[in-house]
Short mmCIF file of C-alpha atoms in Angstrom, two decimals:
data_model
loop_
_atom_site.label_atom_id
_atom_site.label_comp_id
_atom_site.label_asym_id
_atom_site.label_seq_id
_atom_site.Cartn_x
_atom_site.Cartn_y
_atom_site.Cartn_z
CA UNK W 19 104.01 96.16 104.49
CA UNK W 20 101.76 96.65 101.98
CA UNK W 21 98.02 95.91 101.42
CA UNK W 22 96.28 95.83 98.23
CA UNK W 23 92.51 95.08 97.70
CA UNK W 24 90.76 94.43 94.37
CA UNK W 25 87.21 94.98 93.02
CA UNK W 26 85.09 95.12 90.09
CA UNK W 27 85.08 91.89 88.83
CA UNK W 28 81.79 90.21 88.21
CA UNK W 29 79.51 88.37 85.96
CA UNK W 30 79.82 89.73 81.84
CA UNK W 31 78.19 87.94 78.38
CA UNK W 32 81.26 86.92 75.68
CA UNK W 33 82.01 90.22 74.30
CA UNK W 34 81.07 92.36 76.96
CA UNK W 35 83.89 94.51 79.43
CA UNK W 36 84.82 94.86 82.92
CA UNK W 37 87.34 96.93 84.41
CA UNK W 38 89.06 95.99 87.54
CA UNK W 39 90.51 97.79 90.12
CA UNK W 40 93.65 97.32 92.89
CA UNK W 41 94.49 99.60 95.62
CA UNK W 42 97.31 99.54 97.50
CA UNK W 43 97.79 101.01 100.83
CA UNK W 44 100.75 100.57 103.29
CA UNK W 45 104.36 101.42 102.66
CA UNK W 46 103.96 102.07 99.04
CA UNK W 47 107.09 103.18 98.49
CA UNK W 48 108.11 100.26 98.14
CA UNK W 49 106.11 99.16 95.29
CA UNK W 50 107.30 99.78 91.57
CA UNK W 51 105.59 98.02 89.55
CA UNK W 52 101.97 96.37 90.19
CA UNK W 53 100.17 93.97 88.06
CA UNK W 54 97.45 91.71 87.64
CA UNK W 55 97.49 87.45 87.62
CA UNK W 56 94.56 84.98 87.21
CA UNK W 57 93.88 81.20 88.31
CA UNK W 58 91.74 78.71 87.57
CA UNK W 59 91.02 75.95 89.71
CA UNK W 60 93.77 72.87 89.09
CA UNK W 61 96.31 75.57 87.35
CA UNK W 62 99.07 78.01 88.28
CA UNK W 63 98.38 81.60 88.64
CA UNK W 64 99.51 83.52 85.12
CA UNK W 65 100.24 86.68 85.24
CA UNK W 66 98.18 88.57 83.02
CA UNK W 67 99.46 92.18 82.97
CA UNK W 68 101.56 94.28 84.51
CA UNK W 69 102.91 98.17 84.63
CA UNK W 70 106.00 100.32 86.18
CA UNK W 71 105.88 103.11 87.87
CA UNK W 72 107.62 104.32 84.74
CA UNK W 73 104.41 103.75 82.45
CA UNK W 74 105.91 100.24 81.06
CA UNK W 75 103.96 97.67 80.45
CA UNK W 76 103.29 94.10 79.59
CA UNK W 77 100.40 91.44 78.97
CA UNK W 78 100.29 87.64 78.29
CA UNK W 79 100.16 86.82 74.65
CA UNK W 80 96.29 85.55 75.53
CA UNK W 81 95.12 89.18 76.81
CA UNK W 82 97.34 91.62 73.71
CA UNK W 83 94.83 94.10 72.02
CA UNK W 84 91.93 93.30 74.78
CA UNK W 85 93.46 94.35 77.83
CA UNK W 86 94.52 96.94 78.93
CA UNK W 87 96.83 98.09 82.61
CA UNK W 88 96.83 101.56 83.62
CA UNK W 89 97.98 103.01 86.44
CA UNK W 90 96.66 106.71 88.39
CA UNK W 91 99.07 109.18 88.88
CA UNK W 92 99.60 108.65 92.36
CA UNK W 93 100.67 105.44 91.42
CA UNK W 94 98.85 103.62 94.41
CA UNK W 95 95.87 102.11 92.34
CA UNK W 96 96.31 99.92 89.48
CA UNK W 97 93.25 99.35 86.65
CA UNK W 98 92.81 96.29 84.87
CA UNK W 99 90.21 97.04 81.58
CA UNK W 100 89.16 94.21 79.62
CA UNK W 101 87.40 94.31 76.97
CA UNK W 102 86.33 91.23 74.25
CA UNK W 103 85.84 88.99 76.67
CA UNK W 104 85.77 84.98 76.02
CA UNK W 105 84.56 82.47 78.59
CA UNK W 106 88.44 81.54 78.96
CA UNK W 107 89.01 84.36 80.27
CA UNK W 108 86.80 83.13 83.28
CA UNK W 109 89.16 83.24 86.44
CA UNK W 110 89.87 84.70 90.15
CA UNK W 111 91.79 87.34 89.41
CA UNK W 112 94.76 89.01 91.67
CA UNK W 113 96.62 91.91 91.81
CA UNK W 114 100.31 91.73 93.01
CA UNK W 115 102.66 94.44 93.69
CA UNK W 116 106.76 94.25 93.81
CA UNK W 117 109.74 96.56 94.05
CA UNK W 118 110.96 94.98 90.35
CA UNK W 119 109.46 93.05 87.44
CA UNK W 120 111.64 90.38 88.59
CA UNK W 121 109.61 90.09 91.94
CA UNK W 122 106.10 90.58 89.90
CA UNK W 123 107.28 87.57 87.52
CA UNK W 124 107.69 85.43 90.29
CA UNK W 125 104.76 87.02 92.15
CA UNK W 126 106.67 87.06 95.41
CA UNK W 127 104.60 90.42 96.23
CA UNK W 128 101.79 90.80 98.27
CA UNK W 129 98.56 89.71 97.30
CA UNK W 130 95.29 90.87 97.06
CA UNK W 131 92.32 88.83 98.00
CA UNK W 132 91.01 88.29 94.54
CA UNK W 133 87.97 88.96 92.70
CA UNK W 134 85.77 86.62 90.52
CA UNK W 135 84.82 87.19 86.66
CA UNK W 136 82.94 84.83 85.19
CA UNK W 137 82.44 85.80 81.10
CA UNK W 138 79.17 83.52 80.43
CA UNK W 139 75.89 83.49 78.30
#
């Protein structure tokens, strides 16, 4: 199994940056490719960003040229910087981990417990 727990999210002005962090622990061989997803309350988790153990990555259209996924070279800790950020970007975010993009599209991974940014004046 694997276990992954998120942190650095947090309360930032419009504009300002926050970078967050996953860790996963467990059987990480397993894992390939990790990424990140955010929900509001009333709508479906969208995944936001995501990276292979192979370096590739991709973001929603909403987060291109703001955010940015990297991964450390152990490849058990994923990042998530943002940067620019608008109050829609306001969410509970989770990291999610899966042996395949396929499984991180469909976010049939494990989940982390989520952490909160709020992007407010």
């Amino acid at each position: 199994q694997v276990q992954l727990v998120e942190s650095g999210g947090g309360l930032v002005q419009p504009g300002g940056s926050l970078r967050l962090s996953c860790a996963a622990s467990g059987i990480i061989s397993s894992i390939d490719v990790m990424g990140w997803y955010r929900q509001v309350p009333g709508k479906q988790r969208e995944l936001v960003a995501g990276i292979s153990s192979g370096g590739s990555t991709k973001y929603a259209d909403s987060v291109k040229g703001r955010f940015t996924i990297s991964r450390d070279g152990a490849k058990s800790t994923v990042y998530l910087q943002m940067n620019s950020l608008k109050p829609e970007d306001t969410a509970a975010y989770y990291c999610n981990a899966g042996s395949s993009w396929f499984e991180l599209d469909r976010g049939s991974g494990p989940w982390g417990q989520g952490t909160q940014v709020t992007v407010s004046s």
